[in-house]
Short mmCIF file of C-alpha atoms in Angstrom, two decimals:
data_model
loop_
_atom_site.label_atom_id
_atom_site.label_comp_id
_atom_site.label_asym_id
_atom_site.label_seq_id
_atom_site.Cartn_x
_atom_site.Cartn_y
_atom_site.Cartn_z
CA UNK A 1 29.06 20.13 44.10
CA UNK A 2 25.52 20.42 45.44
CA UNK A 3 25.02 16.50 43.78
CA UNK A 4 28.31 15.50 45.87
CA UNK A 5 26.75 17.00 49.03
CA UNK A 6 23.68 15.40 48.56
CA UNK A 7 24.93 11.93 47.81
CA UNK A 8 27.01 12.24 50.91
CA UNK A 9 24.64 12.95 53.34
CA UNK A 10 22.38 9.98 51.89
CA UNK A 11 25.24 7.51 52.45
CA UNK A 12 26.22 8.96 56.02
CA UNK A 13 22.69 8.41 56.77
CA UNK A 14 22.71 4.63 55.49
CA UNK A 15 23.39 1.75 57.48
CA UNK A 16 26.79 0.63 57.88
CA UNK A 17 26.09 -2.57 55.55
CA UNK A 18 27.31 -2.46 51.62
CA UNK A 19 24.50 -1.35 49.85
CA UNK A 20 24.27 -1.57 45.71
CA UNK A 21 23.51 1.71 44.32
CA UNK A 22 23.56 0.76 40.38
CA UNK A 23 24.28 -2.27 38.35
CA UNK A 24 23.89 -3.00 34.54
CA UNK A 25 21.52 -5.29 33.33
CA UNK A 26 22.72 -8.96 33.13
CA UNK A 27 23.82 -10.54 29.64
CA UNK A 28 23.00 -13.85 29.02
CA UNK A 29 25.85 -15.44 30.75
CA UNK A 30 27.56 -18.92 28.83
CA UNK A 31 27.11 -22.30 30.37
CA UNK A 32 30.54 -22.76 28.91
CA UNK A 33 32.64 -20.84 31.25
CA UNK A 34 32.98 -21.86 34.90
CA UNK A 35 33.72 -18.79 37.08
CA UNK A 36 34.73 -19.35 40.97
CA UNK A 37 32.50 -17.36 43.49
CA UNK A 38 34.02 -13.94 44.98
CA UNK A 39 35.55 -14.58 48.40
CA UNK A 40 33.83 -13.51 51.87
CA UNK A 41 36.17 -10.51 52.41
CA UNK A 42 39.31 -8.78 51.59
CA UNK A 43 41.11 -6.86 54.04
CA UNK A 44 43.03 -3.98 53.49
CA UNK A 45 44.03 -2.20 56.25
CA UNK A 46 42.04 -1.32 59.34
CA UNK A 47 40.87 1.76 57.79
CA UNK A 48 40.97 1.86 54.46
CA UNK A 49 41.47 4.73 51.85
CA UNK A 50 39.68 5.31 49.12
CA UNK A 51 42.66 5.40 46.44
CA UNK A 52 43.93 2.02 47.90
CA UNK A 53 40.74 0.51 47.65
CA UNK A 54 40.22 1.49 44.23
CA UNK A 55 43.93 0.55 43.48
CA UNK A 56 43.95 -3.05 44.99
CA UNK A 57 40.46 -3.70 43.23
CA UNK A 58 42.04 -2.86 39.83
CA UNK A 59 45.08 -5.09 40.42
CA UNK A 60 43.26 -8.23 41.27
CA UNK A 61 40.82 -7.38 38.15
CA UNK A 62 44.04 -7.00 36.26
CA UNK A 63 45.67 -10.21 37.42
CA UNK A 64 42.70 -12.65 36.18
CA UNK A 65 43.38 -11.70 32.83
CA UNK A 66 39.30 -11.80 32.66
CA UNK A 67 38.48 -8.19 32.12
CA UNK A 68 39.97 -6.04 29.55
CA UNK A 69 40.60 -2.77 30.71
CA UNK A 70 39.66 -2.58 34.14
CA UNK A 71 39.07 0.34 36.01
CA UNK A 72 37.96 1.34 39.48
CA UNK A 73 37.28 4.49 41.05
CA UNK A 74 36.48 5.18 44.84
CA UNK A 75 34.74 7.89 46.27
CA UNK A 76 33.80 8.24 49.84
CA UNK A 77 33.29 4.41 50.17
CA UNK A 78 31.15 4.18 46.80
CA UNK A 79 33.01 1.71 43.96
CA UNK A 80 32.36 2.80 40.57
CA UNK A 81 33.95 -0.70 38.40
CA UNK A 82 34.36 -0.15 34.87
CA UNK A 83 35.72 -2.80 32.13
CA UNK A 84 34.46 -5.26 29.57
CA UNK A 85 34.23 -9.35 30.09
CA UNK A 86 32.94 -12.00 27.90
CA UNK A 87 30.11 -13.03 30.54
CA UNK A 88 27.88 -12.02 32.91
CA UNK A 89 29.46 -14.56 36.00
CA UNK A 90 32.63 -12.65 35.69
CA UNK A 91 30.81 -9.19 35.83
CA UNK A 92 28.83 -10.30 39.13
CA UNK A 93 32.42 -11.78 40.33
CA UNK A 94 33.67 -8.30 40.20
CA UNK A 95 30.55 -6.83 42.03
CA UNK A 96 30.45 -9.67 44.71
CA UNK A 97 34.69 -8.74 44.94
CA UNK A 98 34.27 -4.85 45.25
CA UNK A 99 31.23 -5.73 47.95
CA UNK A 100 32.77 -7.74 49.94
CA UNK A 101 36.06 -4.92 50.30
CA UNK A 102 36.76 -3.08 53.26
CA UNK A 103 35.33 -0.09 53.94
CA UNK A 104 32.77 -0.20 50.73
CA UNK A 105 29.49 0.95 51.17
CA UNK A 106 27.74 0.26 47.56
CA UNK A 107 28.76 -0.43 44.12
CA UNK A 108 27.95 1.23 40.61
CA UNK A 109 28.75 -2.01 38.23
CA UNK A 110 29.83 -0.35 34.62
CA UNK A 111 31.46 -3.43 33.54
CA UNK A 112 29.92 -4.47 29.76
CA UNK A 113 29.56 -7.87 28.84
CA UNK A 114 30.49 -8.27 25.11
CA UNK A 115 27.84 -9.14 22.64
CA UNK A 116 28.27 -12.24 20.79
CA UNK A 117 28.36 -12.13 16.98
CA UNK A 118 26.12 -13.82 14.59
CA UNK A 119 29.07 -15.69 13.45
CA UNK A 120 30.59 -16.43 16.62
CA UNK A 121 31.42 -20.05 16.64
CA UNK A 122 32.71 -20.20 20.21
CA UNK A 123 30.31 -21.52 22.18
CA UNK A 124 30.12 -24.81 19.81
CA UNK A 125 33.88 -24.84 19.91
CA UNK A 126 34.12 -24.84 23.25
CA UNK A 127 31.17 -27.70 23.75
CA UNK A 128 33.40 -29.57 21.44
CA UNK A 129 36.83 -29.08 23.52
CA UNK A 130 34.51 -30.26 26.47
CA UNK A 131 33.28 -33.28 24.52
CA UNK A 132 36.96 -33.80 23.79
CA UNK A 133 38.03 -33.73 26.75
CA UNK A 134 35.51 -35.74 28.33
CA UNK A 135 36.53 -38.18 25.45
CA UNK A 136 39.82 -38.41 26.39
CA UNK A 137 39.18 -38.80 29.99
CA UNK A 138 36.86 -41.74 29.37
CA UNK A 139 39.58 -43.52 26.95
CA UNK A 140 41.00 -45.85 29.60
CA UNK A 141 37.44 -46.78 30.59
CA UNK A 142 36.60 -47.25 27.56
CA UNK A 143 39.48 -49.58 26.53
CA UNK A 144 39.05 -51.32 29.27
CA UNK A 145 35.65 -52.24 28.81
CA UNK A 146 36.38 -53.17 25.14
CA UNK A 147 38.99 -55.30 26.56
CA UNK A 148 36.35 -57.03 28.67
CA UNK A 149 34.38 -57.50 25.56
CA UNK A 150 37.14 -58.94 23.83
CA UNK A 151 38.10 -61.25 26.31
CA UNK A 152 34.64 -62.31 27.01
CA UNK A 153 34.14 -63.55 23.43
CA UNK A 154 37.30 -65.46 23.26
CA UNK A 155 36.06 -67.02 26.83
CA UNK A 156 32.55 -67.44 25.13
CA UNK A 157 34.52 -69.54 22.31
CA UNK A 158 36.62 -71.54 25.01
CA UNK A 159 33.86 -72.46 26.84
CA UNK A 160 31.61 -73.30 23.89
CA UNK A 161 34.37 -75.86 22.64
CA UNK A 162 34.90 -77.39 26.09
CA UNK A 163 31.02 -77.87 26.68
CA UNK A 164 31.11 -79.78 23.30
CA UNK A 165 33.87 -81.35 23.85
CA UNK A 166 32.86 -82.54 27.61
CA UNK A 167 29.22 -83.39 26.05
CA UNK A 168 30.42 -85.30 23.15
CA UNK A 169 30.46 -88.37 24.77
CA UNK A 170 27.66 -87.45 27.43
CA UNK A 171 25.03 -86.45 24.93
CA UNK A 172 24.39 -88.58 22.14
CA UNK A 173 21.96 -86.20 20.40
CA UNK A 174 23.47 -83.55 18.09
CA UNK A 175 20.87 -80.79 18.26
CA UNK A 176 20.93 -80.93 21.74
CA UNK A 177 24.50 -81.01 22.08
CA UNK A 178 24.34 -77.28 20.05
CA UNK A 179 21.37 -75.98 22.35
CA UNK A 180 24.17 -76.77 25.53
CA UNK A 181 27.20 -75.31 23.55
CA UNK A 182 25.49 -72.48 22.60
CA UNK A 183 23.47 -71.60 26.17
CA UNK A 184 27.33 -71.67 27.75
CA UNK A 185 28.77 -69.71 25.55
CA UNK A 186 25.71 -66.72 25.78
CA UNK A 187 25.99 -66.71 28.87
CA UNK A 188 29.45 -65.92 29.24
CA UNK A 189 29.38 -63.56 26.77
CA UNK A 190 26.35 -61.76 28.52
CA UNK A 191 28.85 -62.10 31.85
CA UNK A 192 31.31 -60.00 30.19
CA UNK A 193 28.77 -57.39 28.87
CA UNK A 194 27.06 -56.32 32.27
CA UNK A 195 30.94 -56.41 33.50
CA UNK A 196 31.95 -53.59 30.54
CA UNK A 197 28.83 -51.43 31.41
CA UNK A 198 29.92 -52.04 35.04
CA UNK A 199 33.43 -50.55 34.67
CA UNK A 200 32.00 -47.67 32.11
CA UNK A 201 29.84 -46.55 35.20
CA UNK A 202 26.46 -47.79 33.25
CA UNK A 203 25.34 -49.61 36.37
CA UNK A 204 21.61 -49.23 35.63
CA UNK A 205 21.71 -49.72 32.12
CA UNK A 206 23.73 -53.03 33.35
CA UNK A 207 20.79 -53.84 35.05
CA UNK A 208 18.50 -53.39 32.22
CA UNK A 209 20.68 -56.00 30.26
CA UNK A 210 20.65 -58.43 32.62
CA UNK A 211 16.62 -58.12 33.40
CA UNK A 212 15.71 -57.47 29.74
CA UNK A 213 17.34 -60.69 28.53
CA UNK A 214 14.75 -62.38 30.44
CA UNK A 215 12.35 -59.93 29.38
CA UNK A 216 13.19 -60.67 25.80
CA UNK A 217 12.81 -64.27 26.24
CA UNK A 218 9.62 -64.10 26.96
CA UNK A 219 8.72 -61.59 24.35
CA UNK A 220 10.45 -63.55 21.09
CA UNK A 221 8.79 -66.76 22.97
CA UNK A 222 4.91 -65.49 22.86
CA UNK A 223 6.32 -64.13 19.07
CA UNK A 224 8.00 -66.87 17.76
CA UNK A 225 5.83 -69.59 19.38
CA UNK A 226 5.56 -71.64 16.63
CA UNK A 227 8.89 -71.46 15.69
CA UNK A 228 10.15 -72.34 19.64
CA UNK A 229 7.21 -75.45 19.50
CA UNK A 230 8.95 -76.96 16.39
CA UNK A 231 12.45 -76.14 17.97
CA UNK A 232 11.83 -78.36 20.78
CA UNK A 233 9.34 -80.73 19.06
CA UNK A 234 12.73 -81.33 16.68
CA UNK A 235 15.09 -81.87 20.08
CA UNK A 236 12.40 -84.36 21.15
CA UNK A 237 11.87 -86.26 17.66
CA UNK A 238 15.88 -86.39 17.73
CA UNK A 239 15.99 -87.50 21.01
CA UNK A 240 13.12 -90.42 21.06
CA UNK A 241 13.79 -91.17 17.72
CA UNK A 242 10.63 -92.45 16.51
CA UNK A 243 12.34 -93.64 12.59
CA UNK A 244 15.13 -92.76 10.99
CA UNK A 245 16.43 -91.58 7.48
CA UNK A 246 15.12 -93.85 4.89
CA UNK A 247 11.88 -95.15 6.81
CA UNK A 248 8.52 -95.31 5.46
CA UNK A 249 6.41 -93.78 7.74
CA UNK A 250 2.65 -92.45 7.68
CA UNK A 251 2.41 -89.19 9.59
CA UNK A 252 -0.94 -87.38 9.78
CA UNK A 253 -2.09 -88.90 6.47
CA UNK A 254 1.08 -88.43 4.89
CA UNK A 255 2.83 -91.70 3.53
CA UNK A 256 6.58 -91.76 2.42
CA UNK A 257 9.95 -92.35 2.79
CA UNK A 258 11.84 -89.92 5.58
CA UNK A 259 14.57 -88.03 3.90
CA UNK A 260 15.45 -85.45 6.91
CA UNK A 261 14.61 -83.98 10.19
CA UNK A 262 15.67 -80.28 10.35
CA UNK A 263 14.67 -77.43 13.17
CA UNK A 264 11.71 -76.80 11.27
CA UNK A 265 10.13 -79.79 10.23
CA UNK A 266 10.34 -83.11 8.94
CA UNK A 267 10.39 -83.93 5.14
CA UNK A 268 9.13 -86.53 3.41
CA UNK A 269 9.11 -88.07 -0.37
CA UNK A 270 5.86 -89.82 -1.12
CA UNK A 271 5.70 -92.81 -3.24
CA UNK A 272 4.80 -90.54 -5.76
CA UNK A 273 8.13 -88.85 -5.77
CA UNK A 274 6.36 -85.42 -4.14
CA UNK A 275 8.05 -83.72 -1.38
CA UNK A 276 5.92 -82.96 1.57
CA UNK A 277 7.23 -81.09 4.70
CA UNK A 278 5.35 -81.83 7.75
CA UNK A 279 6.33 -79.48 10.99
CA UNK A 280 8.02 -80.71 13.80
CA UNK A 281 5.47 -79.70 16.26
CA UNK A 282 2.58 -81.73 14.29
CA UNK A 283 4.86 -84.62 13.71
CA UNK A 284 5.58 -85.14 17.50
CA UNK A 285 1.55 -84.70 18.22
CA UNK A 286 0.25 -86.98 15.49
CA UNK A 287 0.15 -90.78 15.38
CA UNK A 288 2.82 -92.23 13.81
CA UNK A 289 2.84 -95.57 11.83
CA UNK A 290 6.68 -96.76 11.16
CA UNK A 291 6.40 -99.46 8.38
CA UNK A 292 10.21 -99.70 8.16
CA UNK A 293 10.52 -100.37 11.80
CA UNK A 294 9.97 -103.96 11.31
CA UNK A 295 10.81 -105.06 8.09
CA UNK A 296 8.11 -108.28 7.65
CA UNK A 297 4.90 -106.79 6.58
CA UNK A 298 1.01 -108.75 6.20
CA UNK A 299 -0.72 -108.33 3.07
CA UNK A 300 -3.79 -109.66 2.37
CA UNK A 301 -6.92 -109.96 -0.43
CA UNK A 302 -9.71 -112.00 -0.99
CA UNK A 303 -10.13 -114.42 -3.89
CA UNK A 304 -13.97 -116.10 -4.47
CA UNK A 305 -14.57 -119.37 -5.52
CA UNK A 306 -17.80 -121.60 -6.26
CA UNK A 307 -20.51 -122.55 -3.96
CA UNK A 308 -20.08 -126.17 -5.97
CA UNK A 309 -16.10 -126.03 -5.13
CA UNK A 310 -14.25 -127.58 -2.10
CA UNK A 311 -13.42 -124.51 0.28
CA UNK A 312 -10.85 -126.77 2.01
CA UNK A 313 -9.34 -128.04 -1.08
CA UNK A 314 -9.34 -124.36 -2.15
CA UNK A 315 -7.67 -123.06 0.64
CA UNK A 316 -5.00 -125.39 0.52
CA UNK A 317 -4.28 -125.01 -3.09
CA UNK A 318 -3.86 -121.04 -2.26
CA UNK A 319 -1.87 -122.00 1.02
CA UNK A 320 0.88 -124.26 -1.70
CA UNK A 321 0.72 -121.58 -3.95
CA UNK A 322 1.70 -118.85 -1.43
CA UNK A 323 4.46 -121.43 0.28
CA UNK A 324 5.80 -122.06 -3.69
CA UNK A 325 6.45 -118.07 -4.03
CA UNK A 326 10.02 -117.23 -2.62
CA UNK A 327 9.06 -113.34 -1.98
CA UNK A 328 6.30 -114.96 0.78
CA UNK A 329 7.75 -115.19 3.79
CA UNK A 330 7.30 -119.11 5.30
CA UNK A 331 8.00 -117.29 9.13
CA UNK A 332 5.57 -116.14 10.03
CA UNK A 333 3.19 -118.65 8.40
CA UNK A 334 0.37 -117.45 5.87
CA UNK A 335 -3.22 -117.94 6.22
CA UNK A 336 -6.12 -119.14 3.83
CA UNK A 337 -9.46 -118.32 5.27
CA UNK A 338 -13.06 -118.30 4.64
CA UNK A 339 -14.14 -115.07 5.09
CA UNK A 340 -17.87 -114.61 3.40
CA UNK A 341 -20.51 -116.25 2.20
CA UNK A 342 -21.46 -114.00 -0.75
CA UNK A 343 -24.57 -113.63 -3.01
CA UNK A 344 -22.25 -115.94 -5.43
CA UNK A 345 -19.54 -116.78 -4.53
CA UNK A 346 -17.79 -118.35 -1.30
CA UNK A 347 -14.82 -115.70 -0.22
CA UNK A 348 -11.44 -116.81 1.05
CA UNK A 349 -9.09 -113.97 2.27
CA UNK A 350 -5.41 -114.81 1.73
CA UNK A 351 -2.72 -113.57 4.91
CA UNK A 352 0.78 -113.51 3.89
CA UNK A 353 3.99 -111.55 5.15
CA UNK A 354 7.02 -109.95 2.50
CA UNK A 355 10.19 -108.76 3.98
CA UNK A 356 9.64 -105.07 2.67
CA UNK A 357 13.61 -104.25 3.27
CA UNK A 358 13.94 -106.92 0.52
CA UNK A 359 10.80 -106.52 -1.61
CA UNK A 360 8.55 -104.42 -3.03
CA UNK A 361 4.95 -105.33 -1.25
CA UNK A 362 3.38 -103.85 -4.09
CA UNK A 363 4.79 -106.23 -6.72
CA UNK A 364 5.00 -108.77 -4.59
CA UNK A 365 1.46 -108.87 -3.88
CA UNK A 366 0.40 -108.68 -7.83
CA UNK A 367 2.69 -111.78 -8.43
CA UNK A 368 1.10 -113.27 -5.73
CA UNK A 369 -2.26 -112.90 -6.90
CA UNK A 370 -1.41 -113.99 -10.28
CA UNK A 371 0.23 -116.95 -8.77
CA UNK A 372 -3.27 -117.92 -6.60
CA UNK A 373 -5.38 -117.46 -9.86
CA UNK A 374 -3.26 -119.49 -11.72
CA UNK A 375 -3.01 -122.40 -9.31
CA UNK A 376 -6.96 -122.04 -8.85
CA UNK A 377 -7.24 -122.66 -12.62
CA UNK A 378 -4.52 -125.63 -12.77
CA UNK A 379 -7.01 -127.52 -10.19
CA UNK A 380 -10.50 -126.96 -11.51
CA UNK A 381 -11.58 -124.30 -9.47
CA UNK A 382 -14.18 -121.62 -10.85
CA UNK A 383 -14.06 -118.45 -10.15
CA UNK A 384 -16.95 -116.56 -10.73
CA UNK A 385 -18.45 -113.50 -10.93
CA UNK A 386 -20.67 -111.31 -8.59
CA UNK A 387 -23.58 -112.71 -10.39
CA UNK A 388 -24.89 -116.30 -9.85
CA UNK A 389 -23.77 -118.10 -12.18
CA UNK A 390 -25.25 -121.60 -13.45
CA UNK A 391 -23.94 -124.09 -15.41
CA UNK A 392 -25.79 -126.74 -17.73
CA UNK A 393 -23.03 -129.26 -19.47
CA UNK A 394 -25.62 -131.42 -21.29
CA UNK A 395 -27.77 -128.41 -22.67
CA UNK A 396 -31.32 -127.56 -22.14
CA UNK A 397 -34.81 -128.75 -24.38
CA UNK A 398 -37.04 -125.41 -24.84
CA UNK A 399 -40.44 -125.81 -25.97
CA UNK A 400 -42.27 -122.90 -27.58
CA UNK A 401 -46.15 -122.71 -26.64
CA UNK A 402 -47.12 -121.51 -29.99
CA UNK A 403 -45.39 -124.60 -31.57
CA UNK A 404 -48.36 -127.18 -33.02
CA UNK A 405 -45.69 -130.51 -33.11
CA UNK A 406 -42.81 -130.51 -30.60
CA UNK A 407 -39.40 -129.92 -32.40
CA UNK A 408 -36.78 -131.11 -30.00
CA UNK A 409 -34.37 -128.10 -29.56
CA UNK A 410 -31.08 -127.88 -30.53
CA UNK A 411 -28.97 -128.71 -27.71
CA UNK A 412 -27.15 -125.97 -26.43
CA UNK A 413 -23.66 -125.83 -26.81
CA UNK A 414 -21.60 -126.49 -23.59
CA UNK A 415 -19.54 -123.20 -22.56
CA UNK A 416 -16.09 -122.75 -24.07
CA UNK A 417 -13.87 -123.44 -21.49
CA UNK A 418 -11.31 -120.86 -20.40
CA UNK A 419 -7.62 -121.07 -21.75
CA UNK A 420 -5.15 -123.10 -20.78
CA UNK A 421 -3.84 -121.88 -17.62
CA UNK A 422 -0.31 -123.97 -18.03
CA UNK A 423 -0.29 -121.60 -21.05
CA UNK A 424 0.72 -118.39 -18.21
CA UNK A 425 4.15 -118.58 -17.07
CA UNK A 426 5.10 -119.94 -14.13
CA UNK A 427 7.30 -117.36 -13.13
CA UNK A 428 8.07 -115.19 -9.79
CA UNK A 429 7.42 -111.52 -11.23
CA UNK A 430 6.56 -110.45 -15.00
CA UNK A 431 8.45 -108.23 -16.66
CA UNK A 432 5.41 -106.04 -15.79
CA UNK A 433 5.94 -106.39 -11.84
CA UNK A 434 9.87 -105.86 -12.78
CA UNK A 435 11.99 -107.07 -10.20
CA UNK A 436 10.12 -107.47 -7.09
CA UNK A 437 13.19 -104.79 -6.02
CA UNK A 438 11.62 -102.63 -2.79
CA UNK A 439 10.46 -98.77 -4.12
CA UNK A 440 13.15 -97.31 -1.43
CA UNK A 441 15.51 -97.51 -3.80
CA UNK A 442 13.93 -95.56 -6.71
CA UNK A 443 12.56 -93.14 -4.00
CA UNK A 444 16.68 -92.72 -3.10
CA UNK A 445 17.36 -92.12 -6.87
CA UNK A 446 14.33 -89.77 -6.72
CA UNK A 447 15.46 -87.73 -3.94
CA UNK A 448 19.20 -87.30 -5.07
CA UNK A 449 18.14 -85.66 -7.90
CA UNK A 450 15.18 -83.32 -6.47
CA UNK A 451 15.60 -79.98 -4.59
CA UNK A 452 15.24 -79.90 -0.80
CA UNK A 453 12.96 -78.27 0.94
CA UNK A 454 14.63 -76.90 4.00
CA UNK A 455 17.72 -76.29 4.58
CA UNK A 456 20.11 -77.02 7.82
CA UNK A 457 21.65 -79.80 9.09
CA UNK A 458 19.80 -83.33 9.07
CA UNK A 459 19.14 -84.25 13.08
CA UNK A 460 18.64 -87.94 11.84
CA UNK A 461 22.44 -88.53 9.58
CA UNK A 462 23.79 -89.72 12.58
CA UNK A 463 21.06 -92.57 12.42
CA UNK A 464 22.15 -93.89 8.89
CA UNK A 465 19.05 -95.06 6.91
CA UNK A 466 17.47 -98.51 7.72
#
């Protein structure tokens, strides 16, 4: 009784506001669990009595089902809330409700929060529901952004066919053609990305697409360099078209026959029947030399005859002999001139063109050579050696010093002459030169049997071979 007195003469001597006399300790309240905030102020009645506030505090309690045995007990304006609730936001709910009463001057807040077990699987349950339900409230975004995607690829396709098809005629060059096709249809298909992270509320990371593509660019070009260089060095070759499939060609000391042209480099087939893969980029820097380009190609070599011999009459004994050979072309014309005045020996060099399309300048220029040696013989020409060489036909006396009588030497015996030359025959090739047949043709045979070096399509089948 004397504990009652006190306690009321402390609260008559209190201001009039609501004051909190006690309050439990907080739990740790779960983020899963939204609770609304108390309201500003219930009314009762102008004057309110203790039983009804403590009766009208339990009802509401009771009616949201959140506390589990709710009590309240009222005692000269002093709330005394007791109950048990899963978290601490509904515990301060029902000490922000019983503050904001009528006629209540503090609160003692008894509620207890329950304890989670060790086991208690709620909290990840109820994440999960949240995820759910987030899930499910996204599905229509979702679909339609998948339906964006969808459509953009089948617009990505469309417009990929009509670009080729509009360019087919326009654009002659196949790889280049596919660099167009393919730069429409990416960037469709990039339109109808940024427009899916749009509608899914990814504006920024729409953005980033959009800006990193360039980004990216940039990056695989300073990455890939060598492989871009060769890229376009292979749209260039492909669109200049410096020789096509089939050519003989000499490209940074390489010489052979081009078989292909891919995105990587060009390949060639030696005379030697080796493959050798050159890259685009060096093919479209180097110098060039296209021997298929025109078909007539000059030979030349240099024959020596006598100092004693008739260069004239030499040169045009070599001239009939070239015009008698039906590899040698007669347009343009050949030439038979002198070309040195050696230690022994007075040099002609022989000009001559072969249609290399049609012959084998190799074989051709052996018969040819055989052919001018020949004829030289036929007509009495000599053809000596590097060293001088001197002739005597009626011998030579020699007269040894130690001799007491001079013994006429024997005369010397003339030099044999050389075989007949009528005795070679007088034939366009041997069966060693073959068929004067160009090498092309074995280098074709070679290459349909060997292995390819790259593969991908050909940039130059479009050409045809020469």
């Amino acid at each position: 009784m004397t504990h009652r007195l006190f306690l009321l003469l402390v609260l008559l001597t209190a201001p009039q506001a609501p004051v909190l006399l006690a309050q439990e300790p907080a739990a740790d309240e779960s983020p899963a669990e939204s609770t609304p905030a108390a309201p500003q102020r219930v009314d009762v009645e102008p004057v309110a009595e203790d039983e009804q506030i403590a009766k009208r505090l339990e009802r509401i309690l009771t009616a949201t089902e959140w506390f589990r045995s709710p009590s309240a007990r009222v005692e000269e304006g002093v709330v005394f809330l007791g109950a048990r609730c899963q978290t601490a936001k509904q515990k301060q709910w029902a000490e922000s409700l019983a503050l904001n009463t009528q006629d209540v001057v503090a609160v003692v807040n008894r509620i207890e929060v329950d304890q989670p077990s060790l086991l208690d699987f709620s909290p990840a349950t109820s994440q999960l529901d949240t995820m759910v339900r987030e899930a499910v409230q996204a599905a229509p975004v979702l679909a339609v952004a998948v339906l964006l995607l969808v459509l953009g690829w089948f617009l990505a396709s469309l417009a990929a066919r009509l670009v080729g098809h509009l360019s087919q005629k326009r654009v002659a060059n196949s790889l280049l053609r596919g660099v167009v096709t393919k730069t429409a249809a990416i960037g469709v298909m990039l339109l109808s990305v940024y427009l899916a992270l749009k509608v899914s509320g990814l504006t920024r990371l729409a953005a980033t697409v959009l800006g990193g593509t360039g980004l990216l660019g940039i990056v695989l070009g300073i990455a890939f360099r060598d492989i871009a260089e060769n890229f376009l060095a292979s749209i260039l070759i492909s669109l200049q078209r410096p020789f096509r499939a089939g050519d003989l060609v000499t490209i940074d000391g390489r010489h052979g026959f081009v078989q292909s042209v891919t995105t990587r480099g060009t390949q060639l087939m030696t005379l030697d029947g080796n493959h050798v893969q050159i890259p685009n980029a060096t093919v479209y820097k180097s110098v060039i030399e296209n021997v298929t380009a025109n078909p007539n190609q000059r030979l030349s070599f240099v024959v020596g005859i006598d100092y004693t011999d008739s260069a004239s009459e030499a040169q045009q004994t070599v001239l009939d002999a070239l015009k008698s050979h039906d590899a040698v072309l007669n347009d343009p014309e050949s030439l038979v001139l002198v070309d040195d005045l050696a230690a022994s020996t007075v040099n002609l060099r022989v000009y001559f063109w072969v249609n290399g399309e049609r012959h084998s300048v190799l074989k051709v220029r052996s018969a040819v050579l055989r052919r001018v040696k020949r004829t030289l013989q036929q007509h009495g020409f000599t053809l000596p050696d590097e060293q001088r060489e001197m002739i005597f036909p009626h011998g030579i006396t020699v007269q040894m010093a130690s001799d007491e009588a001079s013994q006429p030497a024997p005369v010397a015996k003339p030099k044999a002459a050389p075989s007949d030359p009528n005795a070679e025959a007088d034939t366009e090739s041997t069966a060693a030169e073959g068929d004067l047949s160009p090498e092309r043709r074995v280098i074709e045979e070679q290459a349909a049997g060997s292995r390819p070096l790259a593969t991908g399509d050909n940039l130059l089948e479009e050409n045809g071979g020469g």
